[in-house]
């Protein structure tokens, strides 16, 4: 509750002085490189979709991490949200911090350097294919196209040509 009051005090002080974000004088400017906000005090029954519905009123949401208990899978009552536009973070912090959601007081604050949880970071790393022993990237072609070469001789969707070269020649597809 002290953090909520402190943020509200800072906002009131800025209003009295006539300061606004974006000119270097606002306390929000410290966080202008980050589009992430922390939301705490969320009711445990909320889902990711519920959080998106509530927080999208201040801007387009690009990413959301509703933190859950690893064993039970239940929400732990806080989340990290990334907005498409950093200015939306200022709106969310100023307008929703200290607000009430389903009878609970919600804390919203900027996050200067958000780091994905270790489990999510590991999902992004390439893994070793057990069959070949080679490193496989998540951007690699699917198994159906694994050894295919892309056609580089005038491929055109408008002309309906094959995407993959067949023995170095280009085959036109029937329309």
XYZ file of N, CA and C in Angstrom:
525
model
N 0.820 -1.188 0.000
C 0.000 0.000 0.000
C 0.869 1.259 0.000
N 2.058 1.178 0.592
C 2.948 2.337 0.619
C 3.402 2.721 -0.779
N 3.662 1.725 -1.637
C 4.080 2.000 -3.006
C 2.966 2.691 -3.773
N 1.747 2.245 -3.565
C 0.601 2.862 -4.231
C 0.495 4.329 -3.828
N 0.598 4.595 -2.537
C 0.515 5.979 -2.044
C 1.662 6.838 -2.578
N 2.851 6.263 -2.666
C 4.006 7.019 -3.153
C 3.823 7.394 -4.623
N 3.341 6.472 -5.428
C 3.096 6.768 -6.844
C 2.018 7.841 -6.974
N 0.971 7.733 -6.182
C -0.084 8.745 -6.213
C 0.446 10.110 -5.781
N 1.328 10.129 -4.778
C 1.923 11.385 -4.324
C 2.774 12.016 -5.425
N 3.582 11.194 -6.113
C 4.404 11.701 -7.216
C 3.535 12.287 -8.327
N 2.459 11.604 -8.651
C 1.565 12.091 -9.703
C 0.900 13.408 -9.310
N 0.465 13.511 -8.062
C -0.151 14.755 -7.587
C 0.847 15.908 -7.612
N 2.087 15.628 -7.229
C 3.139 16.650 -7.250
C 3.386 17.140 -8.678
N 3.409 16.224 -9.634
C 3.600 16.609 -11.033
C 2.440 17.463 -11.533
N 1.229 17.124 -11.122
C 0.069 17.918 -11.528
C 0.151 19.339 -10.978
N 0.563 19.468 -9.725
C 0.697 20.792 -9.111
C 1.729 21.637 -9.848
N 2.820 21.003 -10.261
C 3.903 21.721 -10.947
C 3.639 21.894 -12.441
N 2.643 21.194 -12.958
C 2.332 21.290 -14.386
C 3.288 20.504 -15.259
N 3.897 19.469 -14.698
C 4.839 18.645 -15.457
C 4.086 17.565 -16.222
N 4.680 17.130 -17.325
C 4.078 16.016 -18.061
C 5.177 15.099 -18.573
N 4.801 13.854 -18.816
C 5.757 12.863 -19.316
C 6.198 13.255 -20.720
N 7.428 12.915 -21.062
C 7.931 13.155 -22.402
C 8.836 14.369 -22.518
N 8.886 15.208 -21.483
C 9.750 16.394 -21.561
C 10.969 16.271 -20.655
N 11.130 15.124 -20.031
C 12.301 14.883 -19.200
C 12.142 15.264 -17.746
N 11.034 15.892 -17.390
C 10.850 16.341 -16.014
C 10.006 15.378 -15.190
N 9.277 14.505 -15.832
C 8.385 13.586 -15.129
C 9.153 12.382 -14.592
N 8.680 11.834 -13.495
C 9.303 10.625 -12.949
C 9.103 9.444 -13.891
N 8.109 9.500 -14.771
C 7.863 8.426 -15.739
C 8.984 8.324 -16.780
N 9.681 9.427 -17.026
C 10.705 9.441 -18.071
C 11.857 8.484 -17.792
N 12.053 8.139 -16.549
C 13.093 7.163 -16.197
C 12.802 5.814 -16.859
N 11.534 5.545 -17.149
C 11.110 4.253 -17.682
C 10.743 4.315 -19.161
N 11.167 5.346 -19.878
C 10.751 5.513 -21.270
C 11.328 4.460 -22.217
N 12.319 3.699 -21.774
C 12.894 2.644 -22.610
C 12.193 1.301 -22.428
N 11.223 1.239 -21.529
C 10.541 -0.023 -21.243
C 9.036 0.131 -21.435
N 8.437 -0.841 -22.096
C 6.981 -0.845 -22.299
C 6.304 -1.840 -21.355
N 7.009 -2.293 -20.321
C 6.484 -3.275 -19.369
C 5.958 -2.596 -18.110
N 4.861 -3.131 -17.577
C 4.352 -2.705 -16.276
C 4.119 -3.938 -15.412
N 4.195 -3.715 -14.105
C 3.893 -4.741 -13.113
C 2.495 -4.468 -12.593
N 1.689 -5.510 -12.467
C 0.357 -5.390 -11.885
C 0.281 -6.365 -10.734
N 0.109 -5.857 -9.536
C 0.010 -6.694 -8.349
C -1.340 -6.546 -7.679
N -1.671 -7.506 -6.842
C -2.942 -7.477 -6.125
C -4.107 -7.977 -6.950
N -3.813 -8.719 -8.011
C -4.882 -9.245 -8.863
C -5.619 -10.375 -8.155
N -6.925 -10.445 -8.326
C -7.668 -11.591 -7.793
C -7.170 -12.885 -8.448
N -7.020 -13.938 -7.667
C -6.451 -15.193 -8.166
C -7.295 -15.869 -9.229
N -8.580 -15.563 -9.285
C -9.443 -16.234 -10.261
C -9.353 -15.635 -11.664
N -8.621 -14.526 -11.837
C -8.500 -13.912 -13.157
C -7.610 -14.747 -14.071
N -7.965 -14.773 -15.355
C -7.160 -15.450 -16.372
C -6.387 -14.403 -17.171
N -5.541 -14.873 -18.083
C -4.803 -13.969 -18.950
C -5.762 -13.104 -19.762
N -6.835 -13.715 -20.253
C -7.824 -12.974 -21.033
C -8.485 -11.869 -20.235
N -8.771 -12.142 -18.968
C -9.366 -11.124 -18.100
C -8.415 -9.942 -17.908
N -7.147 -10.248 -17.685
C -6.149 -9.192 -17.470
C -6.013 -8.340 -18.733
N -5.999 -8.994 -19.895
C -5.915 -8.262 -21.160
C -7.125 -7.344 -21.320
N -8.318 -7.860 -21.019
C -9.539 -7.046 -21.140
C -9.472 -5.800 -20.264
N -9.006 -5.955 -19.045
C -8.959 -4.822 -18.118
C -7.890 -3.819 -18.541
N -6.690 -4.295 -18.858
C -5.566 -3.389 -19.109
C -5.516 -2.841 -20.527
N -6.278 -3.405 -21.444
C -6.245 -2.916 -22.821
C -6.945 -1.569 -22.971
N -7.620 -1.098 -21.941
C -8.247 0.218 -22.039
C -7.219 1.348 -22.064
N -5.957 1.061 -21.732
C -4.910 2.082 -21.779
C -3.963 1.893 -22.950
N -4.157 0.859 -23.747
C -3.318 0.667 -24.919
C -3.328 -0.775 -25.382
N -2.754 -0.982 -26.562
C -2.675 -2.310 -27.159
C -1.629 -3.137 -26.412
N -2.031 -4.323 -25.965
C -1.123 -5.188 -25.212
C -0.393 -6.107 -26.177
N 0.927 -6.131 -26.040
C 1.768 -6.941 -26.908
C 2.132 -8.283 -26.274
N 2.331 -8.294 -24.965
C 2.732 -9.521 -24.280
C 2.214 -9.480 -22.844
N 2.019 -10.665 -22.276
C 1.494 -10.769 -20.914
C 2.080 -12.001 -20.254
N 2.527 -11.838 -19.027
C 2.987 -12.968 -18.231
C 2.243 -12.936 -16.902
N 1.147 -13.705 -16.817
C 0.418 -13.861 -15.561
C 1.143 -14.952 -14.792
N 1.774 -14.584 -13.708
C 2.622 -15.517 -12.965
C 1.744 -16.528 -12.234
N 2.077 -17.803 -12.435
C 1.299 -18.901 -11.858
C 2.187 -19.781 -10.991
N 1.558 -20.460 -10.038
C 2.248 -21.433 -9.203
C 2.654 -22.604 -10.091
N 3.906 -23.039 -9.974
C 4.413 -24.114 -10.834
C 3.714 -25.443 -10.592
N 3.312 -25.712 -9.365
C 2.691 -26.993 -9.024
C 1.199 -26.993 -9.336
N 0.479 -26.020 -8.797
C -0.985 -26.020 -8.943
C -1.461 -25.345 -10.220
N -0.656 -24.454 -10.787
C -1.061 -23.730 -11.985
C -1.981 -22.552 -11.706
N -2.244 -22.279 -10.433
C -3.123 -21.161 -10.074
C -2.349 -19.845 -10.133
N -3.074 -18.786 -10.445
C -2.482 -17.454 -10.496
C -1.945 -17.060 -9.124
N -0.789 -16.395 -9.130
C -0.204 -15.921 -7.872
C -0.620 -14.486 -7.567
N -1.461 -13.902 -8.422
C -2.004 -12.583 -8.135
C -1.208 -11.414 -8.672
N -0.234 -11.678 -9.550
C 0.473 -10.565 -10.173
C 0.871 -10.940 -11.588
N 1.120 -9.915 -12.389
C 1.428 -10.141 -13.799
C 2.364 -9.049 -14.302
N 2.977 -9.321 -15.441
C 3.789 -8.348 -16.155
C 3.163 -8.191 -17.533
N 2.946 -6.953 -17.932
C 2.283 -6.668 -19.203
C 3.175 -5.753 -20.028
N 3.306 -6.088 -21.317
C 4.056 -5.238 -22.239
C 3.067 -4.587 -23.198
N 3.109 -3.273 -23.235
C 2.272 -2.519 -24.163
C 3.006 -2.313 -25.477
N 2.229 -2.174 -26.549
C 2.802 -1.913 -27.861
C 3.481 -0.540 -27.886
N 2.872 0.436 -27.218
C 3.384 1.800 -27.163
C 3.761 2.118 -25.712
N 4.968 2.567 -25.499
C 5.451 2.835 -24.144
C 4.592 3.864 -23.425
N 4.003 4.791 -24.147
C 3.184 5.833 -23.505
C 1.966 5.242 -22.801
N 1.547 4.062 -23.221
C 0.420 3.396 -22.558
C 0.767 3.003 -21.130
N 2.056 2.774 -20.868
C 2.456 2.419 -19.500
C 2.194 3.578 -18.546
N 2.414 4.797 -19.022
C 2.163 5.977 -18.192
C 0.675 6.070 -17.873
N -0.158 5.838 -18.884
C -1.609 5.878 -18.665
C -2.051 4.815 -17.668
N -1.521 3.598 -17.817
C -1.910 2.505 -16.919
C -1.477 2.794 -15.484
N -0.241 3.258 -15.314
C 0.264 3.544 -13.968
C -0.521 4.691 -13.334
N -0.736 5.755 -14.087
C -1.434 6.921 -13.529
C -2.907 6.649 -13.243
N -3.551 5.852 -14.076
C -4.997 5.684 -13.958
C -5.452 4.449 -13.194
N -4.637 3.404 -13.162
C -5.103 2.158 -12.544
C -4.404 1.836 -11.236
N -3.251 2.448 -10.974
C -2.559 2.211 -9.707
C -3.439 2.685 -8.557
N -3.694 1.799 -7.605
C -4.557 2.125 -6.476
C -6.027 1.897 -6.760
N -6.327 1.485 -7.989
C -7.714 1.205 -8.352
C -8.183 -0.104 -7.744
N -9.475 -0.355 -7.869
C -10.043 -1.566 -7.292
C -10.530 -2.492 -8.397
N -10.247 -3.775 -8.240
C -10.689 -4.791 -9.190
C -11.229 -5.971 -8.393
N -12.507 -6.232 -8.532
C -13.189 -7.302 -7.797
C -12.920 -7.218 -6.293
N -12.982 -6.000 -5.774
C -12.831 -5.795 -4.336
C -11.402 -5.760 -3.828
N -10.420 -5.831 -4.716
C -9.013 -5.802 -4.290
C -8.326 -4.561 -4.843
N -7.453 -3.975 -4.050
C -6.682 -2.815 -4.490
C -5.530 -3.295 -5.352
N -5.407 -2.697 -6.526
C -4.413 -3.124 -7.510
C -3.245 -2.143 -7.513
N -2.049 -2.694 -7.600
C -0.832 -1.885 -7.710
C -0.313 -2.008 -9.137
N -0.061 -0.882 -9.778
C 0.499 -0.865 -11.134
C 1.730 0.027 -11.102
N 2.841 -0.488 -11.603
C 4.081 0.284 -11.595
C 4.905 -0.077 -12.823
N 5.780 0.846 -13.193
C 6.683 0.610 -14.317
C 7.682 -0.495 -13.980
N 8.172 -1.170 -15.008
C 9.249 -2.149 -14.865
C 10.382 -1.661 -15.760
N 11.523 -1.363 -15.148
C 12.630 -0.798 -15.926
C 13.284 -1.834 -16.842
N 13.571 -3.003 -16.297
C 14.221 -4.057 -17.098
C 13.515 -5.373 -16.829
N 12.608 -5.732 -17.716
C 11.888 -6.990 -17.541
C 12.678 -8.111 -18.186
N 12.752 -9.226 -17.488
C 13.462 -10.400 -17.984
C 12.495 -11.572 -17.928
N 12.324 -12.256 -19.052
C 11.433 -13.413 -19.074
C 11.865 -14.443 -18.042
N 10.926 -15.185 -17.477
C 11.294 -16.259 -16.551
C 12.179 -17.286 -17.247
N 13.004 -17.940 -16.465
C 13.970 -18.893 -17.003
C 13.304 -19.970 -17.857
N 12.161 -20.478 -17.422
C 11.470 -21.526 -18.178
C 11.068 -21.036 -19.565
N 10.643 -19.791 -19.677
C 10.261 -19.245 -20.981
C 11.483 -18.937 -21.835
N 12.572 -18.480 -21.207
C 13.799 -18.216 -21.969
C 14.347 -19.497 -22.553
N 14.270 -20.602 -21.806
C 14.790 -21.879 -22.287
C 13.991 -22.404 -23.468
N 12.707 -22.066 -23.542
C 11.888 -22.492 -24.675
C 12.368 -21.864 -25.971
N 12.939 -20.664 -25.895
C 13.392 -19.958 -27.083
C 14.741 -20.453 -27.591
N 15.478 -21.163 -26.755
C 16.796 -21.621 -27.159
C 16.677 -22.819 -28.095
N 17.569 -22.903 -29.099
C 17.536 -24.069 -29.983
C 17.905 -25.337 -29.218
N 17.443 -26.450 -29.703
C 17.745 -27.706 -29.021
C 18.452 -28.663 -29.977
N 19.002 -29.725 -29.434
C 19.730 -30.726 -30.216
C 18.753 -31.808 -30.661
N 18.738 -32.069 -31.970
C 17.889 -33.127 -32.514
C 18.514 -34.468 -32.140
N 17.794 -35.328 -31.400
C 18.372 -36.603 -30.975
C 18.715 -37.530 -32.141
N 18.005 -37.427 -33.245
C 18.255 -38.313 -34.387
C 19.557 -37.966 -35.103
N 19.822 -36.667 -35.265
C 21.005 -36.258 -36.019
C 22.134 -35.750 -35.136
N 21.810 -35.342 -33.910
C 22.816 -34.778 -33.025
C 23.157 -33.340 -33.364
N 22.413 -32.744 -34.307
C 22.674 -31.371 -34.726
C 21.744 -30.407 -33.998
N 22.209 -29.160 -33.892
C 21.392 -28.118 -33.278
C 20.277 -27.724 -34.245
N 19.052 -27.636 -33.727
C 17.900 -27.287 -34.554
C 17.319 -25.982 -34.040
N 17.178 -25.024 -34.920
C 16.607 -23.735 -34.552
C 15.094 -23.785 -34.652
N 14.422 -22.916 -33.915
C 12.964 -22.853 -34.016
C 12.536 -22.264 -35.352
N 13.464 -21.683 -36.098
C 13.155 -21.107 -37.398
C 13.464 -22.072 -38.540
N 13.869 -23.275 -38.223
C 14.185 -24.264 -39.250
C 12.900 -24.716 -39.940
N 12.996 -25.177 -41.194
C 11.796 -25.653 -41.872
C 11.253 -26.902 -41.205
N 9.974 -27.145 -41.427
C 9.350 -28.343 -40.884
C 9.909 -29.593 -41.533
N 9.580 -30.755 -40.981
C 10.148 -32.007 -41.476
C 9.783 -32.278 -42.932
N 8.666 -31.778 -43.414
C 8.260 -32.018 -44.802
C 9.170 -31.291 -45.783
N 9.822 -30.215 -45.336
C 10.654 -29.412 -46.223
C 12.123 -29.454 -45.826
N 12.501 -30.389 -45.008
C 13.836 -30.405 -44.417
C 14.965 -30.357 -45.439
N 14.915 -31.125 -46.508
C 16.019 -31.165 -47.465
C 15.676 -30.500 -48.791
N 14.678 -29.665 -48.814
C 14.258 -28.993 -50.039
C 15.035 -27.691 -50.217
N 15.352 -27.358 -51.451
C 15.985 -26.088 -51.778
C 14.913 -25.146 -52.305
N 14.938 -23.900 -51.850
C 13.994 -22.920 -52.369
C 14.357 -22.560 -53.796
N 13.344 -22.359 -54.621
C 13.545 -21.975 -56.011
C 13.965 -20.514 -56.062
N 15.072 -20.225 -56.706
C 15.538 -18.845 -56.815
C 15.408 -18.317 -58.236
N 14.815 -19.084 -59.138
C 14.702 -18.689 -60.544
C 13.323 -18.126 -60.856
N 13.054 -16.936 -60.429
C 11.831 -16.254 -60.811
C 10.568 -16.745 -60.146
N 10.621 -17.114 -58.902
C 9.413 -17.529 -58.198
C 8.420 -16.377 -58.155
N 7.158 -16.673 -58.403
C 6.122 -15.649 -58.366
C 4.808 -16.274 -57.957
N 4.195 -15.728 -56.926
C 2.881 -16.214 -56.520
C 1.845 -15.921 -57.589
N 1.982 -14.765 -58.273
C 1.023 -14.388 -59.295
C 1.045 -15.367 -60.475
N 2.216 -15.889 -60.815
C 2.323 -16.833 -61.928
C 2.109 -18.272 -61.483
N 1.980 -18.501 -60.179
C 1.683 -19.841 -59.687
C 2.822 -20.823 -59.827
N 4.050 -20.375 -59.647
C 5.180 -21.283 -59.789
C 5.482 -21.981 -58.476
N 6.174 -23.094 -58.586
C 6.542 -23.884 -57.420
C 7.501 -23.104 -56.538
N 7.350 -23.297 -55.264
C 8.241 -22.650 -54.317
C 9.573 -23.378 -54.265
N 9.543 -24.690 -54.430
C 10.752 -25.488 -54.332
C 11.222 -25.918 -55.712
N 12.514 -25.854 -55.919
C 13.100 -26.252 -57.195
C 13.110 -27.770 -57.289
N 12.834 -28.259 -58.472
C 12.873 -29.700 -58.716
C 14.010 -29.967 -59.691
N 15.096 -30.505 -59.200
C 16.270 -30.799 -60.018
C 16.762 -29.566 -60.775
N 16.715 -28.417 -60.147
C 17.226 -27.202 -60.768
C 16.281 -26.559 -61.761
N 15.123 -27.129 -62.015
C 14.192 -26.533 -62.975
C 12.979 -25.970 -62.242
N 12.325 -25.026 -62.881
C 11.140 -24.409 -62.305
C 9.909 -25.027 -62.943
N 8.960 -25.444 -62.081
C 7.725 -26.035 -62.593
C 6.571 -25.077 -62.339
N 5.775 -24.813 -63.359
C 4.583 -23.985 -63.186
C 3.464 -24.859 -62.645
N 2.725 -24.318 -61.712
C 1.600 -25.049 -61.124
C 0.345 -24.789 -61.938
N -0.515 -25.768 -62.018
C -1.810 -25.623 -62.675
C -2.684 -24.739 -61.795
N -3.427 -23.825 -62.404
C -4.330 -22.976 -61.617
C -5.667 -23.614 -61.454
